[in-house]
mmCIF file of C-alpha atoms and ligand atoms in Angstrom:
data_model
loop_
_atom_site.group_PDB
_atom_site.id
_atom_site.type_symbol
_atom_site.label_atom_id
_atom_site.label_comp_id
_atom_site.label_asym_id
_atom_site.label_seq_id
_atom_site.Cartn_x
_atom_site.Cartn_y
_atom_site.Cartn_z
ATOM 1 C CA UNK A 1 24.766 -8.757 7.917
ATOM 2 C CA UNK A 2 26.077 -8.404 4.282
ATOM 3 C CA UNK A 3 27.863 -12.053 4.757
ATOM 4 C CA UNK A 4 26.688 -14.928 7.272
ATOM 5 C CA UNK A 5 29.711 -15.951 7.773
ATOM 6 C CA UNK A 6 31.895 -12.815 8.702
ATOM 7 C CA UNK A 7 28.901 -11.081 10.546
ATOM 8 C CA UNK A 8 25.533 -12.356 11.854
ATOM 9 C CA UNK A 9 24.769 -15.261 10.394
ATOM 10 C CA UNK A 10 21.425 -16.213 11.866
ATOM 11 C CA UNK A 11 20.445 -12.821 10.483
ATOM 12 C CA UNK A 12 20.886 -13.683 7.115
ATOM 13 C CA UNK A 13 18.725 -16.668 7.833
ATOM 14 C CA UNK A 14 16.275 -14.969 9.023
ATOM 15 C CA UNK A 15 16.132 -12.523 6.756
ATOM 16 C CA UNK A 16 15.210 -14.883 4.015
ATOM 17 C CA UNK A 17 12.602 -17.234 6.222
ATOM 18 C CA UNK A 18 10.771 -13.915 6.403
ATOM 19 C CA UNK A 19 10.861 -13.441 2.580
ATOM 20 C CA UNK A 20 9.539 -16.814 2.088
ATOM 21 C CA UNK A 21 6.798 -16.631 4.625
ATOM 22 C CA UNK A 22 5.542 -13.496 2.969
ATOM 23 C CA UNK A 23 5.858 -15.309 -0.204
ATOM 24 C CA UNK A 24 3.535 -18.525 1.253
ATOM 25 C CA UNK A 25 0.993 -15.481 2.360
ATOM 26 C CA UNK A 26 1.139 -14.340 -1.470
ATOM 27 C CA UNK A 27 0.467 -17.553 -2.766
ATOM 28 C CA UNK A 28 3.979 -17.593 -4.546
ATOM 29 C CA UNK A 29 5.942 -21.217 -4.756
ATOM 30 C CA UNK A 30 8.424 -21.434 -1.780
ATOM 31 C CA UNK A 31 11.105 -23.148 -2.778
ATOM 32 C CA UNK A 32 11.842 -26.073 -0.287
ATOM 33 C CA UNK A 33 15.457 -25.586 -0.588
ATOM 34 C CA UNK A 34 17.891 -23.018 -1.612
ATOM 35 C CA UNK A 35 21.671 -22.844 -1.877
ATOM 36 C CA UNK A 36 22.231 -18.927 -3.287
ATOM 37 C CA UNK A 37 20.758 -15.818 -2.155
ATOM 38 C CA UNK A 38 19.919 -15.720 -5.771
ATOM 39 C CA UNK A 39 16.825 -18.064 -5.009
ATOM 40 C CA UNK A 40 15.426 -16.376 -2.239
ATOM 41 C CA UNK A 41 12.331 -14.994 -4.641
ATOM 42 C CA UNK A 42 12.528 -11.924 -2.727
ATOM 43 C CA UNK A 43 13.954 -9.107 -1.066
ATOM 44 C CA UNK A 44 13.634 -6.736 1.859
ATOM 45 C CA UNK A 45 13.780 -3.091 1.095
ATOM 46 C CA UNK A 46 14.184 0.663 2.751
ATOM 47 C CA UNK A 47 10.418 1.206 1.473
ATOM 48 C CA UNK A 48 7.625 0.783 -0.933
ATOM 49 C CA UNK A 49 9.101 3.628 -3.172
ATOM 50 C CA UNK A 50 12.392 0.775 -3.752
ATOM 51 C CA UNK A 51 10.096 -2.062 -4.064
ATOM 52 C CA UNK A 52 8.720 -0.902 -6.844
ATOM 53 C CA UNK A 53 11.549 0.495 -8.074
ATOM 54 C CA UNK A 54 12.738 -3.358 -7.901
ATOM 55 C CA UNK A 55 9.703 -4.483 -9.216
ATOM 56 C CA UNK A 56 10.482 -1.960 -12.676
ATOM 57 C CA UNK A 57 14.456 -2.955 -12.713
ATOM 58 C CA UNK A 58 13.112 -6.828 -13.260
ATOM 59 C CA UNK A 59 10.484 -6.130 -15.198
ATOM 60 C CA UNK A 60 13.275 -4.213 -17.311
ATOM 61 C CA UNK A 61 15.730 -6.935 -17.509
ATOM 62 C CA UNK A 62 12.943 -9.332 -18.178
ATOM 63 C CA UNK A 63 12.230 -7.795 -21.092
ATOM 64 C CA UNK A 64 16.038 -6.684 -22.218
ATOM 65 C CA UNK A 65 18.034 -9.048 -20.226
ATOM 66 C CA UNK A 66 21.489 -7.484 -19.405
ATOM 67 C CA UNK A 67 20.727 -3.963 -20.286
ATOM 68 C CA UNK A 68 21.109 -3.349 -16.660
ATOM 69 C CA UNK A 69 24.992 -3.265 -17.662
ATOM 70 C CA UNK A 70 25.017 -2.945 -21.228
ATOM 71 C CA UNK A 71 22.215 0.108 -21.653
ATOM 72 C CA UNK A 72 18.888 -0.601 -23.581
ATOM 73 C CA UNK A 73 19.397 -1.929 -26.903
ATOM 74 C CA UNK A 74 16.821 -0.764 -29.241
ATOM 75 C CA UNK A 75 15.617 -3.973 -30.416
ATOM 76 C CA UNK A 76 11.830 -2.598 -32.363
ATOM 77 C CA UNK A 77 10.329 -6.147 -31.731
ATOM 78 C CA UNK A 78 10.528 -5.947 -28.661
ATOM 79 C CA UNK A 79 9.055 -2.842 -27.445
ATOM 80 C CA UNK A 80 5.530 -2.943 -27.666
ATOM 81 C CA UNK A 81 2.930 -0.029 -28.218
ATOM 82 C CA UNK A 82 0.531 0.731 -26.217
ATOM 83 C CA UNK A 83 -1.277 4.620 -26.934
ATOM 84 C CA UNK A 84 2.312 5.246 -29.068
ATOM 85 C CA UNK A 85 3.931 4.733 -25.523
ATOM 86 C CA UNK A 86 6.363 2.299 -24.840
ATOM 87 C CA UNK A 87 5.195 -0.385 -22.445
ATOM 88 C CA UNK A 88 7.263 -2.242 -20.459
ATOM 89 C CA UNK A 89 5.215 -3.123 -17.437
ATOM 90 C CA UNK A 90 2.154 -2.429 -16.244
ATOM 91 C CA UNK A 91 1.737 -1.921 -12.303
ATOM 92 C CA UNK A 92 -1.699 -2.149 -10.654
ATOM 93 C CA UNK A 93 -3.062 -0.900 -7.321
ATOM 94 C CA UNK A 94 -3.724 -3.270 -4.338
ATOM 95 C CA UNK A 95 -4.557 0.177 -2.135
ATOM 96 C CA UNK A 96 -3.466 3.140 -4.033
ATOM 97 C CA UNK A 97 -2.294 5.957 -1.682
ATOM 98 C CA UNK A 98 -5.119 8.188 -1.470
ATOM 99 C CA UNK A 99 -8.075 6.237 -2.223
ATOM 100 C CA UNK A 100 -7.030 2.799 -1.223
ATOM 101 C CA UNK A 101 -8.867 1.649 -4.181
ATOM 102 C CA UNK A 102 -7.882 -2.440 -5.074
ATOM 103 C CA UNK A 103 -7.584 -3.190 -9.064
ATOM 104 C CA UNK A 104 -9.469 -6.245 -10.415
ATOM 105 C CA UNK A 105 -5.833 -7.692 -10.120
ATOM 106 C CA UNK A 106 -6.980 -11.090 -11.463
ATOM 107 C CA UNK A 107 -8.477 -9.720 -14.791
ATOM 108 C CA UNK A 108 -5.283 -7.661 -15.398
ATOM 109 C CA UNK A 109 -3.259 -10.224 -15.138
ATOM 110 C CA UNK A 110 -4.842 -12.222 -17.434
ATOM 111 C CA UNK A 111 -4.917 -9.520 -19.745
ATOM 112 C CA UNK A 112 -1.207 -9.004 -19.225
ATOM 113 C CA UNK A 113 -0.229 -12.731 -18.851
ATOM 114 C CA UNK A 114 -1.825 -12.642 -22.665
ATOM 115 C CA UNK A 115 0.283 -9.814 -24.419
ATOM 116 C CA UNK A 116 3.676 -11.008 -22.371
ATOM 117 C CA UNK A 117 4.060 -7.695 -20.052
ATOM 118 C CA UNK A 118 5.645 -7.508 -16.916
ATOM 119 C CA UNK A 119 2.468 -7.251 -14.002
ATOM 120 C CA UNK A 120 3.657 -5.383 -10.699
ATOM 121 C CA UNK A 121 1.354 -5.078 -7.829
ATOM 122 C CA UNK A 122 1.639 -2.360 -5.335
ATOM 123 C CA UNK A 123 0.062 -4.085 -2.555
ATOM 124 C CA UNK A 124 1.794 -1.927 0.281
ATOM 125 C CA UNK A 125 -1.701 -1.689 1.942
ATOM 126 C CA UNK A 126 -3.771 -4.400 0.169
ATOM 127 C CA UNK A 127 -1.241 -6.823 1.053
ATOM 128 C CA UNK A 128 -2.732 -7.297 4.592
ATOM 129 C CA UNK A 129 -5.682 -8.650 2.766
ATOM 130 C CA UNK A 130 -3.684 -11.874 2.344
ATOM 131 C CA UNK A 131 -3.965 -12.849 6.003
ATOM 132 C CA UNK A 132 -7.571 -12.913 5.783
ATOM 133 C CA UNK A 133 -9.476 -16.040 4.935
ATOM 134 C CA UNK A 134 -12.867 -13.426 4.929
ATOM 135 C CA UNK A 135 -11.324 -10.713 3.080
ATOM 136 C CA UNK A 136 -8.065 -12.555 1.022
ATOM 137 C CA UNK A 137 -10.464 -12.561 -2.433
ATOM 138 C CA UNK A 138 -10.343 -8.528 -2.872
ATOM 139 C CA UNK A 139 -6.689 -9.750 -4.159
ATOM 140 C CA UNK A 140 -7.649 -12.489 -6.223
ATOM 141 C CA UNK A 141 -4.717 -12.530 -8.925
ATOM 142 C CA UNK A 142 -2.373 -11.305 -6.952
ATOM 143 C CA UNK A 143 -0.381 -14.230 -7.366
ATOM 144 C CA UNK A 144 -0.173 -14.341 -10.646
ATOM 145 C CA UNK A 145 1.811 -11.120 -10.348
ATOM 146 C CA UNK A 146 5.673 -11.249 -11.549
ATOM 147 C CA UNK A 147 6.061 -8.826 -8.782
ATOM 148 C CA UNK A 148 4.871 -7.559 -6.144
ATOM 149 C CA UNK A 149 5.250 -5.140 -3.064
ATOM 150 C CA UNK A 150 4.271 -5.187 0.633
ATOM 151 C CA UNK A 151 5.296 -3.011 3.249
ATOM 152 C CA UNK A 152 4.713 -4.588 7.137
ATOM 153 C CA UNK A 153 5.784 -1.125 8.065
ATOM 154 C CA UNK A 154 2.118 -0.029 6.811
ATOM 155 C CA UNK A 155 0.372 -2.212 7.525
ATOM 156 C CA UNK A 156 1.690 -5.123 10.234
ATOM 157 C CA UNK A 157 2.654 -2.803 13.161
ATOM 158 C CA UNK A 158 5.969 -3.037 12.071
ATOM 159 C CA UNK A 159 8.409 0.243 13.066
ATOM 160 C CA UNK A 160 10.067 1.375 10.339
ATOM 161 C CA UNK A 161 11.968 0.374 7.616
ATOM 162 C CA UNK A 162 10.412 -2.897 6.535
ATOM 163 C CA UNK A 163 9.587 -3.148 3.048
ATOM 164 C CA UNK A 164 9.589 -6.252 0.470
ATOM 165 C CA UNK A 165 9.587 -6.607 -2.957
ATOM 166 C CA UNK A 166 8.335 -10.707 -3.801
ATOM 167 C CA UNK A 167 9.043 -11.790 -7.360
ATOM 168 C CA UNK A 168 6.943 -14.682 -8.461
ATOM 169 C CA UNK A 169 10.012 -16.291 -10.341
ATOM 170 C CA UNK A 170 13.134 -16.401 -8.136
ATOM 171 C CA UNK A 171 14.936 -16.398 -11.183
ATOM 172 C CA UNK A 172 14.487 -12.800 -12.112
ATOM 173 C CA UNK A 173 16.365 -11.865 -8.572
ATOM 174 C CA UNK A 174 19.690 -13.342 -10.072
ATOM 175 C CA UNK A 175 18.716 -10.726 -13.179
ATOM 176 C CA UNK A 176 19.346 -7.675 -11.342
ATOM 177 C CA UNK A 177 21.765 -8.795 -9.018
ATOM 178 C CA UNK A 178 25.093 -6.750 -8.960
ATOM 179 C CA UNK A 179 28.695 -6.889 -10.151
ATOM 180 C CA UNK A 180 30.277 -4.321 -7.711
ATOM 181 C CA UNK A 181 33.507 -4.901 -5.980
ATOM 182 C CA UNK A 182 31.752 -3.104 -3.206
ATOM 183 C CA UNK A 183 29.441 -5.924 -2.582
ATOM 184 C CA UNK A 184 31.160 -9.557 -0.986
ATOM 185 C CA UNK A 185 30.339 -12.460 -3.459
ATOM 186 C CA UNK A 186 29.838 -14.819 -0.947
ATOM 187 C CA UNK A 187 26.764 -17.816 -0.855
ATOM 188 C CA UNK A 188 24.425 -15.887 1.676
ATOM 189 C CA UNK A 189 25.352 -11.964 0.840
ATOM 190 C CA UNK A 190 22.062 -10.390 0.733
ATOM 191 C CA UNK A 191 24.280 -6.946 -0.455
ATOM 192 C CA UNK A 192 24.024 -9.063 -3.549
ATOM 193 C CA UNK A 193 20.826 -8.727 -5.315
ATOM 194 C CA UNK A 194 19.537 -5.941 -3.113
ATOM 195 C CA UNK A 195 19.899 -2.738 -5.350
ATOM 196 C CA UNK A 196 21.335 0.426 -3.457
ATOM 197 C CA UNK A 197 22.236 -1.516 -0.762
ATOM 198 C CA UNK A 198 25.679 -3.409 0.788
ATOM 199 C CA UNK A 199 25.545 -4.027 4.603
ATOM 200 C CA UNK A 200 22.220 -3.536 6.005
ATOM 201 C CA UNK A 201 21.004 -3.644 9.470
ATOM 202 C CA UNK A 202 18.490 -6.770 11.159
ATOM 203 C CA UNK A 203 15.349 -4.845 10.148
ATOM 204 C CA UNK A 204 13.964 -8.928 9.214
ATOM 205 C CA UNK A 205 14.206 -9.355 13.150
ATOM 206 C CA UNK A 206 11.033 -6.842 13.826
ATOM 207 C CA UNK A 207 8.814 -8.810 11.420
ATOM 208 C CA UNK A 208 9.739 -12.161 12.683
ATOM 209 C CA UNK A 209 9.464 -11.192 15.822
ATOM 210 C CA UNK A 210 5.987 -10.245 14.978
ATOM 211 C CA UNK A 211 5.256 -13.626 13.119
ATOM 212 C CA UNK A 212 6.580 -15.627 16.428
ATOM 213 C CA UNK A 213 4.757 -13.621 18.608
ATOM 214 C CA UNK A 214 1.164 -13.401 17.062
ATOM 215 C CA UNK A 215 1.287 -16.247 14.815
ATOM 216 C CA UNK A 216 -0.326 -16.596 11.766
ATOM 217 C CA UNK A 217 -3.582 -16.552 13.047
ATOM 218 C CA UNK A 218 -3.022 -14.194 15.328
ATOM 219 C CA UNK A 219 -2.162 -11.421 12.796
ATOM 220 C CA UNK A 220 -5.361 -12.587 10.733
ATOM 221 C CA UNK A 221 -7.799 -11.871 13.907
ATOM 222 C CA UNK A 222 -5.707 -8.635 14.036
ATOM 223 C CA UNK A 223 -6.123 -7.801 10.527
ATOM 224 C CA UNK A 224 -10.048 -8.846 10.447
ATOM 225 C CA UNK A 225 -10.858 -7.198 13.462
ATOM 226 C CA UNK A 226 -9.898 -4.001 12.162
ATOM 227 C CA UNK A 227 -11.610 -3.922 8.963
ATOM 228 C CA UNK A 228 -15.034 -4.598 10.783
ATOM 229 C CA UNK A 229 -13.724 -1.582 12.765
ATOM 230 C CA UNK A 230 -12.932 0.021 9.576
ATOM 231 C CA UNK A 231 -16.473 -1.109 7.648
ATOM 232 C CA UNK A 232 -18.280 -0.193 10.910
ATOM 233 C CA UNK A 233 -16.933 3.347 10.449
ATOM 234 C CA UNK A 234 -18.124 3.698 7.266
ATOM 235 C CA UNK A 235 -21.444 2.811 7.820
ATOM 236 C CA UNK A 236 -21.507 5.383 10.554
ATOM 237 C CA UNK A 237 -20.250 7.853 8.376
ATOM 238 C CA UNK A 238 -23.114 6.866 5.677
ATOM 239 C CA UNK A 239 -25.747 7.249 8.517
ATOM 240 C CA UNK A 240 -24.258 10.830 9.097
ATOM 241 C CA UNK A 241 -26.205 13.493 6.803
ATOM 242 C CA UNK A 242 -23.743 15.727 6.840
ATOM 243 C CA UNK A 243 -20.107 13.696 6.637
ATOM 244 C CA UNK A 244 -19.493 12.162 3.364
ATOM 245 C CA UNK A 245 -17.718 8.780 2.395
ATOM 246 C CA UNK A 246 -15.852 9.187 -0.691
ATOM 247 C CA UNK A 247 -14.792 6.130 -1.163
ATOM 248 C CA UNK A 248 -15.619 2.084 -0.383
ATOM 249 C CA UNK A 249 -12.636 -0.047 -0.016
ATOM 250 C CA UNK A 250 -12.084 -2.935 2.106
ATOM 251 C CA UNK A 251 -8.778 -1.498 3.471
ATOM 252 C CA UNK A 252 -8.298 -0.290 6.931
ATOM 253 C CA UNK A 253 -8.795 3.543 5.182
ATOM 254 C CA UNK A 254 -12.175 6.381 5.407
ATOM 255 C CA UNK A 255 -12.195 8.810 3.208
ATOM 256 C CA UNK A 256 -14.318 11.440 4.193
ATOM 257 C CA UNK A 257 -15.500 15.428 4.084
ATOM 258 C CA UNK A 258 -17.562 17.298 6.439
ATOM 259 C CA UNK A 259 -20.087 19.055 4.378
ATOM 260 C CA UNK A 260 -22.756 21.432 5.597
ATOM 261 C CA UNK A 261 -26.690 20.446 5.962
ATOM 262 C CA UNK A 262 -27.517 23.531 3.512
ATOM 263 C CA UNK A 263 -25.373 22.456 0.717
ATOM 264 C CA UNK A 264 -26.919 19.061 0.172
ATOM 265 C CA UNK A 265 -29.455 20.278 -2.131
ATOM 266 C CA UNK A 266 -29.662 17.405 -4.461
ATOM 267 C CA UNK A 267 -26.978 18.856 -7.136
ATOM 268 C CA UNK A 268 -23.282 19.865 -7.345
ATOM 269 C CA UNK A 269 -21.943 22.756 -5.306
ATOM 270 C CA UNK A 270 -20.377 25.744 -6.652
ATOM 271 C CA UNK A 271 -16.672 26.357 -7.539
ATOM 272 C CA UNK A 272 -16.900 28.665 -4.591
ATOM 273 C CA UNK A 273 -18.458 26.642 -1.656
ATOM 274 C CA UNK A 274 -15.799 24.240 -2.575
ATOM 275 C CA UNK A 275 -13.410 26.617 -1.367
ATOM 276 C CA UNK A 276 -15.067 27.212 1.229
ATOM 277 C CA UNK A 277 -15.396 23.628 2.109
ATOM 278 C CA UNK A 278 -11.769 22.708 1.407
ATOM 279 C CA UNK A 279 -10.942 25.586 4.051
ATOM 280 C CA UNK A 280 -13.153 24.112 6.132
ATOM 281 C CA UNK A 281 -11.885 20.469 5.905
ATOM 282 C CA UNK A 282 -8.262 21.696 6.309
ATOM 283 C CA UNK A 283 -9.009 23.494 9.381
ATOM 284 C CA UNK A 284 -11.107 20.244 11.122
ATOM 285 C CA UNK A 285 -7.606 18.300 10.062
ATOM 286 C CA UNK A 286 -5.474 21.380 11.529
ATOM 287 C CA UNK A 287 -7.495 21.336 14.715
ATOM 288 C CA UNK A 288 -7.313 17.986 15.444
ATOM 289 C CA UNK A 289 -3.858 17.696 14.630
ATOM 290 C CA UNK A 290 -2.926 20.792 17.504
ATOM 291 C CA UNK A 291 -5.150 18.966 20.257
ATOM 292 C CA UNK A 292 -3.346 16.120 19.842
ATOM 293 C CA UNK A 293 -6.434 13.906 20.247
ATOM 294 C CA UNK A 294 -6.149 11.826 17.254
ATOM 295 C CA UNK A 295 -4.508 12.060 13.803
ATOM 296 C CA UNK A 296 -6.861 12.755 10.232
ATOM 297 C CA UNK A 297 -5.092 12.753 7.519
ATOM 298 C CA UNK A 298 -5.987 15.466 5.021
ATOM 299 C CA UNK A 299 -4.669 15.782 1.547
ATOM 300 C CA UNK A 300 -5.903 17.797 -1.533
ATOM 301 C CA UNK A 301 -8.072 14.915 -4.241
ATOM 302 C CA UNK A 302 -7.938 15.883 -7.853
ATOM 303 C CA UNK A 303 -10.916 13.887 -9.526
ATOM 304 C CA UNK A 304 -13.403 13.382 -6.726
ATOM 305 C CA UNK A 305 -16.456 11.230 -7.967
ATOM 306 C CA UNK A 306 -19.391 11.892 -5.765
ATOM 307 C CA UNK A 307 -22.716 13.615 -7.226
ATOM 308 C CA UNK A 308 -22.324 16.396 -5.322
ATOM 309 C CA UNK A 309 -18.914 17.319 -6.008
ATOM 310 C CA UNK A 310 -17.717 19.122 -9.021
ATOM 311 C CA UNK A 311 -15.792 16.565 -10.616
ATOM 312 C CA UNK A 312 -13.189 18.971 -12.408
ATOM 313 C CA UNK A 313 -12.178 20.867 -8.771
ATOM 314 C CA UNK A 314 -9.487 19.882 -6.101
ATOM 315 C CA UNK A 315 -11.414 18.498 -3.443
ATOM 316 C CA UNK A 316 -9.184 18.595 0.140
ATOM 317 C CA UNK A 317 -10.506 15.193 1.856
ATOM 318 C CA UNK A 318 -9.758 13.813 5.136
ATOM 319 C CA UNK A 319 -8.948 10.124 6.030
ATOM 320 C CA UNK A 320 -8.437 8.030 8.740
ATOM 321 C CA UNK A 321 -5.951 4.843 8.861
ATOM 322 C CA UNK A 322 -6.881 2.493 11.316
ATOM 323 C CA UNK A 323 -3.900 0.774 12.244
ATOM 324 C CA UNK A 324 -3.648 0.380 15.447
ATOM 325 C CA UNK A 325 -5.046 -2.585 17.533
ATOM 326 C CA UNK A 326 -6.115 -0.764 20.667
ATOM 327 C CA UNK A 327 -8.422 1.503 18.633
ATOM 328 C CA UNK A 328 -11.885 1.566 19.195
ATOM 329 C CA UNK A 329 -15.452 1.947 18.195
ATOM 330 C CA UNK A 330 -16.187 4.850 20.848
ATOM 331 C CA UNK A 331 -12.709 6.300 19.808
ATOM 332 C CA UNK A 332 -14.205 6.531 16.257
ATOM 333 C CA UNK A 333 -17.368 8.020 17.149
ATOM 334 C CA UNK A 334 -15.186 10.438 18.680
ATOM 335 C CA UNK A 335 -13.580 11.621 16.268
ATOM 336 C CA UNK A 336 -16.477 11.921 13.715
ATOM 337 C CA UNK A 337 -18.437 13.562 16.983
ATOM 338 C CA UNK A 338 -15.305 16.709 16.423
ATOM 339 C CA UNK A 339 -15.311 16.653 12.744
ATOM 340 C CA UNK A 340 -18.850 17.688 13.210
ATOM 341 C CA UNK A 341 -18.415 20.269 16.090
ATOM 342 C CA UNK A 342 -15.036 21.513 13.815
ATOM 343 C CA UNK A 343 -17.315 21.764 10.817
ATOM 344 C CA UNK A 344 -20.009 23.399 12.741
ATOM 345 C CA UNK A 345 -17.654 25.887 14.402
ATOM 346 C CA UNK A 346 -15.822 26.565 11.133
ATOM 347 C CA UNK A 347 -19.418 27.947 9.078
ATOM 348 C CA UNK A 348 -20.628 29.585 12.028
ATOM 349 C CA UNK A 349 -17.467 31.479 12.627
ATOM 350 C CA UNK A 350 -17.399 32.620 8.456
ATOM 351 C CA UNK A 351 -21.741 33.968 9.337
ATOM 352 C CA UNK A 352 -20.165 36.424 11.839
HETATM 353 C C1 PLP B 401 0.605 2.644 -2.332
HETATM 354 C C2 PLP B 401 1.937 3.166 -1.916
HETATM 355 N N1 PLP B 401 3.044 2.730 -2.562
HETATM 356 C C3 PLP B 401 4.276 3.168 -2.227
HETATM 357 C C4 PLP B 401 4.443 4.081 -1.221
HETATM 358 C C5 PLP B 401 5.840 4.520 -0.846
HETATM 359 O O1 PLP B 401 6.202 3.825 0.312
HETATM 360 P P1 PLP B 401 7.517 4.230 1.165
HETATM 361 O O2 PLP B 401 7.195 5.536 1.815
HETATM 362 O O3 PLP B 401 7.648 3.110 2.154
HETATM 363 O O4 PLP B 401 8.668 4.309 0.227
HETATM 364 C C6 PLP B 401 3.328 4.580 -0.528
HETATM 365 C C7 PLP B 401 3.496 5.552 0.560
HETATM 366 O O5 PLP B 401 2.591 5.896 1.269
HETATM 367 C C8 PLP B 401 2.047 4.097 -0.867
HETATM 368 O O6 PLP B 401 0.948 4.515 -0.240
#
C-alpha cells in the first residue's frame, strides 16, 4: 500500500481516516482537508517502541531542523541544560509499563510549553482514557503534547501490530520524512514519512474495522466498563488482609503481592522474608501460568513504595491487565481466591 495508485488505494485512505480519528480522540486539530501525506499529523507504526522513537526523531529535528541528513550541528544556544545534561525533549508517562502510573501531563506541559522543549507522551495505555467522558481528565494536557503515542494493540482489542505516533503539528511529519530512492515520491505514499518503513501491509483495516463496528460510543462503554471492573478489583484487593495493592491508577492494571498474615506487623519486613516473598510471588505467577486458568503477570519492581516494604529491595509483584471484554467480576475473585490458596500452599510447604 506504499502508493494508492499502483496498489490499494482505499488502503491508503483508510489508513489516514484512522490517524485523524485518533487525532479527534486526542483533542489534536484535524485538518479538514489534505493534499500530501505530509499533512496527515500522524502515523501508524510496528509498535510503541517506534512511536516514540518517532516522537524523539521530531522532537530532534524540531530543535536542529535538517540534522536528520546533515548530523547535529553543535550550535551552544541551542542546547539547553538541564542537571549538565543535554535536553532535548522531555517524555512523560500516560501508563508507564509497570506501574501504569499517569503524569500530571497538563502541568508538564506547561512547564515545558514555557522553556520551548519538545513534550512526548507515552500514552500506549493511558490513551484509552480518551474515550471516556468519566475518566478522559486523568489526561488532561495531553493535547497540548507535540507528540504523542497510542497503541490500539494494547489497549483497543486490536491484534497486533497497530501502533501510532500523533504529532500535534502536522508540520513536523514533513520534518522527518525521507529522501530514499527506495521509497516512491508519489502524493499518497505513506513509505514516505514513516521511518524504517516502505510498503507496509493494511494493519489500518483492523482498527477501522473496530471503529465501524463498535462505534465511538461503543468503545467508550467498553473502555468504562472495564475500569469499574478494574477499580472494583482493587477495592477487593484492599478488603483482602493479606494481598496488597501497590499501586492506584485508573488504568485497566492491579498491581499486587500476596503477603502472609504474620508479616503484617505494623513495620517493614526483613531483607530476608523478602526473598522469601518474591519466591513466593513468582511461584503463585508460575502456577497459574502452567494451569492455564488465567494469566498474572509477574515482573521484578525496583523502588516499591508501600510501608511495609523495604524501599531499597527488588520487590517481584504480580499484575493483572484487564483487557478483555468478556472478563468478569467472579473471574476476578477467582483468581485472587488462587493467589491466596498459592500463597498459602507456598509458606506451608517452606514449615515442613
Ligand atoms: C508504556 C509502554 N511504552 C512502550 C512500549 C513498547 O511497545 P511495543 O512493544 O508495542 O513496541 C510498552 C510495552 O509494553 C509500554 O508498556
Amino acid at each position: 500500500m506504499c502508493n494508492q495508485s499502483i496498489q490499494a488505494p482505499a488502503a491508503s485512505f483508510v489508513e489516514m481516516e484512522v490517524v485523524h480519528w485518533l487525532r479527534q480522540q486526542l483533542g489534536f486539530h484535524v485538518p479538514s482537508g489534505y493534499t500530501t501525506v505530509t499533512e496527515i499529523g500522524g502515523i501508524m507504526t510496528a509498535g510503541g517502541c517506534l512511536s516514540n522513537t518517532v516522537g524523539m526523531m521530531a522532537a530532534r529535528e524540531s530543535l536542529f531542523p535538517g540534522s536528520g541528513l546533515t548530523g547535529l550541528p553543535v550550535v551552544a544556544s541551542k542546547i539547553r541544560r538541564a542537571s549538565g545534561h543535554h535536553l532535548l525533549a522531555c517524555v512523560a508517562y500516560a501508563g508507564d509499563s509497570r506501574s501504569m502510573r499517569i503524569d500530571n501531563l497538563h502541568d508538564i506541559g506547561v512547564v515545558l510549553r514555557k522553556n520551548k522543549v519538545w513534550f512526548h507522551v507515552d500514552a500506549c495505555h493511558g490513551s484509552q482514557l480518551a474515550f471516556s467522558r468519566t475518566h478522559r481528565h486523568r489526561i488532561r494536557g495531553i493535547e497540548e503534547a507535540d507528540s504523542v503515542t497510542i497503541d490500539p494493540h494494547k489497549v483497543l482489542w486490536i491484534p497486533y501490530m497497530c501502533s501510532f505516533a500523533l504529532l500535534k503539528d502536522p508540520k513536523s511529519l514533513a520534518n522527518i520524512s525521507t529522501n530514499s530512492d527506495l521509497i516512491l515520491k508519489t502524493q499518497w505514499s505513506l513509505g514516505q514519512i514513516t521511518p524504517c518503513v516502505g510498503s507496509k501491509a493494511f494493519d489500518a483495516l483492523k482498527l477501522w474495522a473496530t471503529i465501524k463496528y463498535f462505534g465511538r460510543s461503543g468503545i467508550e462503554t467498553l473502555i468504562d466498563t472495564r475500569l469499574a471492573l478494574t477499580k472494583a478489583f482493587q477495592d477487593e484487593i484492599n478488603r483482602h488482609t493479606e494481598v496488597l495493592l501497590l499501586n492506584e491508577t485508573d488504568i485497566n492494571a492491579c498491581m499486587f503481592i500476596f503477603m502472609p498474615q504474620s508479616l503484617h506487623q505494623g513495620s517493614r519486613i526483613s531483607a530476608e522474608d523478602v526473598e522469601k516473598l518474591n519466591e513466593c510471588n513468582l511461584f503463585i505467577k508460575t502456577s497459574i501460568l502452567e494451569s492455564g486458568d488465567a494469566l498474572v503477570h509477574g515482573f521484578n519492581l525496583n523502588r516499591c513504595s508501600h510501608h511495609l516494604l523495604p524501599e531499597d529491595k527488588v520487590v517481584y509483584v504480580l499484575r493483572t491487565i484487564n483487557g478483555n471484554p468478556l472478563t468478569t467480576a467472579g473471574h476476578l475473585e477467582e483468581i485472587l481466591d488462587t493467589v491466596v490458596d498459592l500463597g498459602h500452599q507456598f509458606y506451608s510447604n517452606e514449615e515442613e
